[in-house]
XYZ file of N, CA, C and O in Angstrom:
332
model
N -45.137 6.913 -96.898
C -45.204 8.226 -96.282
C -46.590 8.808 -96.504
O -47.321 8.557 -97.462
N -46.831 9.562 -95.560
C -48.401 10.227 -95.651
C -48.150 11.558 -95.240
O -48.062 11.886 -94.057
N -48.009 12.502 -96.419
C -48.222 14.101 -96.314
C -46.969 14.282 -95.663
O -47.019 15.088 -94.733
N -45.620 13.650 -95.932
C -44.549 13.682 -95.610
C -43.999 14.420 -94.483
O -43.012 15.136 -94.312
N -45.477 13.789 -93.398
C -44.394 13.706 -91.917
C -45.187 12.519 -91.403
O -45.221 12.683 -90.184
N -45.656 11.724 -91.621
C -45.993 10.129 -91.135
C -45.486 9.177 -92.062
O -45.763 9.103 -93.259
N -44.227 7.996 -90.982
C -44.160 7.283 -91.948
C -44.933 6.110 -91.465
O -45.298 6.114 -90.289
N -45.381 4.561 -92.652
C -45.652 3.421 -91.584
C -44.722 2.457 -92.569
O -44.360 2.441 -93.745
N -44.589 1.806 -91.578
C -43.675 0.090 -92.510
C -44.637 -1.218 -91.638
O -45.742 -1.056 -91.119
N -44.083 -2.094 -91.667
C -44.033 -2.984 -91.082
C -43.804 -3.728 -90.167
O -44.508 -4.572 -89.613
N -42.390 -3.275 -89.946
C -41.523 -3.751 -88.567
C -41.263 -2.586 -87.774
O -42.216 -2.263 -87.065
N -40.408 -1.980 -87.707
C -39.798 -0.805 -86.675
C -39.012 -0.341 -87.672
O -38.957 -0.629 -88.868
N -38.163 0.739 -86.715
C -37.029 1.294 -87.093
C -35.534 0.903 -87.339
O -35.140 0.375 -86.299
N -34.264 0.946 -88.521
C -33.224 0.824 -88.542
C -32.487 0.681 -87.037
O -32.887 1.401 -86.123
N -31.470 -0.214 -86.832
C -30.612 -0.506 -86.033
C -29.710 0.706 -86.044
O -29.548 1.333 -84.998
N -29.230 1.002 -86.943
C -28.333 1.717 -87.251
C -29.117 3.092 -87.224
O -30.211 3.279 -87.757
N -28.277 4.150 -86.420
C -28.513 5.787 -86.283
C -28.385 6.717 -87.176
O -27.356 6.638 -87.848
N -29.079 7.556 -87.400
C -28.419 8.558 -88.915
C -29.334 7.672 -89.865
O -29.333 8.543 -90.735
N -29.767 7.117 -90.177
C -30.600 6.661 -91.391
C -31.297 7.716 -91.331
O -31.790 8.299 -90.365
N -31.315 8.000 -92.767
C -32.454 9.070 -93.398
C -33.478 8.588 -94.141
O -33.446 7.359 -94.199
N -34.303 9.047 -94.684
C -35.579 8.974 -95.283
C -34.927 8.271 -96.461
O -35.085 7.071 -96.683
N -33.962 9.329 -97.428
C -33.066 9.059 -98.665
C -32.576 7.872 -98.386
O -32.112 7.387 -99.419
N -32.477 7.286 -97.629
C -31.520 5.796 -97.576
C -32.794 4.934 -97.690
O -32.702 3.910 -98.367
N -33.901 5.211 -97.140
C -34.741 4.089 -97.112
C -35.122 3.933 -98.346
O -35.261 2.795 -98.796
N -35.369 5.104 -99.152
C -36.199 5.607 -100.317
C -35.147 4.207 -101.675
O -35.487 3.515 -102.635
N -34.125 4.415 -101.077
C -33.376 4.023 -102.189
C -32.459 2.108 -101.992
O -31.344 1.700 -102.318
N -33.484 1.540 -101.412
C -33.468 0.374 -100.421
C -34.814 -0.418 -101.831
O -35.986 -0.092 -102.019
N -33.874 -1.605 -102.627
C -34.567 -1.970 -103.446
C -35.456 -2.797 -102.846
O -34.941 -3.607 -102.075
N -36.917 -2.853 -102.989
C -37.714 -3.492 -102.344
C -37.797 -4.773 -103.040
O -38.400 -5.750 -102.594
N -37.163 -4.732 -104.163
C -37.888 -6.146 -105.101
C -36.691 -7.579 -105.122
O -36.284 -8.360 -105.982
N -36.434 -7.337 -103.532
C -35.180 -8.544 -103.651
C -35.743 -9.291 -101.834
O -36.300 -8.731 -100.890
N -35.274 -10.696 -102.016
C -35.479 -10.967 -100.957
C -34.520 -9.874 -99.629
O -33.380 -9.488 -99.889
N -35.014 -9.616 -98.661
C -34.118 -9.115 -97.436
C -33.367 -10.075 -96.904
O -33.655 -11.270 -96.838
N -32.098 -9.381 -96.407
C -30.834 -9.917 -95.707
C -31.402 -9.950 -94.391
O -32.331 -9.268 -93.958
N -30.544 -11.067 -93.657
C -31.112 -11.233 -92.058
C -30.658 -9.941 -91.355
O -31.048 -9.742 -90.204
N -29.694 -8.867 -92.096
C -29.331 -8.088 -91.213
C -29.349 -6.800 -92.164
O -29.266 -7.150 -93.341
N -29.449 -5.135 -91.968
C -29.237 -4.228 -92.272
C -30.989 -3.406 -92.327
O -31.979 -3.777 -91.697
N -30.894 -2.370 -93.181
C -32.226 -1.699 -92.619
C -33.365 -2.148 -93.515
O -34.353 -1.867 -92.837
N -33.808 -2.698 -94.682
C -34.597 -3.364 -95.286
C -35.133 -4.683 -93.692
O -36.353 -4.739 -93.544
N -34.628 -5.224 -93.087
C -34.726 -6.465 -92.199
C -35.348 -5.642 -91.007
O -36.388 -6.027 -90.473
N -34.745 -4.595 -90.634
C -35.104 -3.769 -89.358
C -36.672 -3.077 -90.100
O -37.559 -3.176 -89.251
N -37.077 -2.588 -91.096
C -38.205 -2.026 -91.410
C -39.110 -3.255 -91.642
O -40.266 -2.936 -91.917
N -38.958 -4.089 -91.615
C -40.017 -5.556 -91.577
C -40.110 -5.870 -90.255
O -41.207 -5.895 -89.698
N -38.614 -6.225 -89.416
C -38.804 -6.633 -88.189
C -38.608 -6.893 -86.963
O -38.656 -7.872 -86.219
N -38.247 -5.217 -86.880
C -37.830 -4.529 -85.534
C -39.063 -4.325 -84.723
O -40.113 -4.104 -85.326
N -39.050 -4.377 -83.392
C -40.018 -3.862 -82.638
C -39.826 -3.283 -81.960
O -38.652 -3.190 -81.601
N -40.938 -2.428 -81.260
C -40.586 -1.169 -80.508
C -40.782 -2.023 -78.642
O -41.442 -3.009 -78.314
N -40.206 -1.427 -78.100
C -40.055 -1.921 -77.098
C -40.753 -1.022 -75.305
O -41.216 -0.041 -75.887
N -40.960 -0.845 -74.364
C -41.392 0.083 -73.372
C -40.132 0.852 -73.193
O -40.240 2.071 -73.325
N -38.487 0.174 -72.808
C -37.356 0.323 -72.387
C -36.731 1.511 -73.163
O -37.022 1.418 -74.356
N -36.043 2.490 -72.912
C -35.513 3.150 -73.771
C -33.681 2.435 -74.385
O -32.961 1.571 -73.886
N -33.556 3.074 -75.301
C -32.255 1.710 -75.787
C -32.809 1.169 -76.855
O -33.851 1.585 -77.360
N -31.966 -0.057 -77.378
C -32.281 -1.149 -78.095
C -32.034 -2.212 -77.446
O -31.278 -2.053 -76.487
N -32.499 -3.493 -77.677
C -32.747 -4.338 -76.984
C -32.800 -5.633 -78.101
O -33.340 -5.494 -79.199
N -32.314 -6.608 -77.769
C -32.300 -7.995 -78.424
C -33.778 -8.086 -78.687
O -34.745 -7.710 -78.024
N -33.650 -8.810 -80.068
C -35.124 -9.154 -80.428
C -35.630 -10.924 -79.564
O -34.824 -11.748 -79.134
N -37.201 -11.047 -79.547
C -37.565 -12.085 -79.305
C -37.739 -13.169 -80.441
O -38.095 -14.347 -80.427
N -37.105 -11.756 -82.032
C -38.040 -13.100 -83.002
C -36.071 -13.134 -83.379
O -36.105 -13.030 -84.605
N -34.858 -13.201 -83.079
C -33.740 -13.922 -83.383
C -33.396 -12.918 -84.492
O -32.356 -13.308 -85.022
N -33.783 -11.925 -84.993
C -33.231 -10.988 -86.154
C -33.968 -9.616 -85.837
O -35.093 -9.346 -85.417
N -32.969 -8.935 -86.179
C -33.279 -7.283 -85.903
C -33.347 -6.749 -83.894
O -32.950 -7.498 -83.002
N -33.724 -5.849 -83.740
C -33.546 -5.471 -82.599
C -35.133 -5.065 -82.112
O -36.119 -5.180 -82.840
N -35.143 -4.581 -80.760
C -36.035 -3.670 -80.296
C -35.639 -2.654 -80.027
O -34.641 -2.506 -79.322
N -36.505 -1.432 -80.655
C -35.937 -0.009 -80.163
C -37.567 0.705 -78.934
O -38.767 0.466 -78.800
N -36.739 1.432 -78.460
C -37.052 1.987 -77.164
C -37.600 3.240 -77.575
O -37.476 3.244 -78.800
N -38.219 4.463 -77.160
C -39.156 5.672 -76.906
C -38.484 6.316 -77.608
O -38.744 6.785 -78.716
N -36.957 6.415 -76.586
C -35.917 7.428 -77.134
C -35.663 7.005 -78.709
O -36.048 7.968 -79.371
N -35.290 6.213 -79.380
C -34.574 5.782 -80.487
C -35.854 6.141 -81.211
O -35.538 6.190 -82.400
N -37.180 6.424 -81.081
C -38.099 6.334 -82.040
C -38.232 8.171 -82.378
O -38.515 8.818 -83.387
N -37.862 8.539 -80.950
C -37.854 10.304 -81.400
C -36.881 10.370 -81.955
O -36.951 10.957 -83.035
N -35.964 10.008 -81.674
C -34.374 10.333 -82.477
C -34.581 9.929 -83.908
O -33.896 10.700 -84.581
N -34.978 9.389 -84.401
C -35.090 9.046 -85.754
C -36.663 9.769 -86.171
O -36.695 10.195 -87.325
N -37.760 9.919 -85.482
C -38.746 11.508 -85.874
C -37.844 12.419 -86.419
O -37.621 12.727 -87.590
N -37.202 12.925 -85.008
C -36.710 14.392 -85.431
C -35.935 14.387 -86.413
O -36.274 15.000 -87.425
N -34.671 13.678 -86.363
C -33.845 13.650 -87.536
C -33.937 14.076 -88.871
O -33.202 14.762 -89.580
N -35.653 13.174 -89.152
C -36.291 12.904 -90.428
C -37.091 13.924 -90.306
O -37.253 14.268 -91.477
N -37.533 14.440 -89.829
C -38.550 16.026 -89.872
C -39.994 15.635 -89.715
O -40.876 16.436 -90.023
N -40.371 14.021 -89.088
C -41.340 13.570 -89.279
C -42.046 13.724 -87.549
O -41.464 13.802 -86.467
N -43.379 13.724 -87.861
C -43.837 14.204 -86.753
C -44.569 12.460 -85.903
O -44.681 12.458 -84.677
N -45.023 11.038 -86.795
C -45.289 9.995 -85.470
C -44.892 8.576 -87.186
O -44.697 8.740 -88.390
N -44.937 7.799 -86.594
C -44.910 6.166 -87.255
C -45.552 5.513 -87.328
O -46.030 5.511 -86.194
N -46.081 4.767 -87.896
C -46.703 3.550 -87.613
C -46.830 1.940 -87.900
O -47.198 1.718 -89.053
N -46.643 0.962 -87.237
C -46.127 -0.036 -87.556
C -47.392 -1.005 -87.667
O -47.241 -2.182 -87.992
């Protein structure tokens, strides 16, 4: 987080809706990641043109769309991302 309204990761955003900041915060980093849940989606989700989610090209996690990237801004009180 930077001045707690930019976040950046790696991959994209959670599959799953309603994730908060507090859920990520508390997401042990010091274990390998599961092929599926939001540790996997913050490594390697991608954002996509389409609004929606969308099957990934790399076989794990999803693509999220315009809409899904504001919806999870606002939620979180955060103003942009960066991957």
């Amino acid at each position: 987080m930077i001045n707690k309204k930019v976040m950046v990761c790696h991959g994209g955003l959670p599959v799953e809706d309603d994730v908060t900041l507090e859920m990520i915060r508390k997401i042990n980093r010091f274990s390998e990641p599961a092929e599926r849940g939001i540790m996997c989606d913050l490594l390697w989700a991608d954002p996509v043109p389409q609004n929606g989610r969308h099957p990934s090209k790399r076989g794990v996690s999803m693509g999220f769309g315009p809409d899904i990237s504001k919806r999870f801004l606002d939620s979180n009180g955060l103003g942009m991302f960066f991957i």
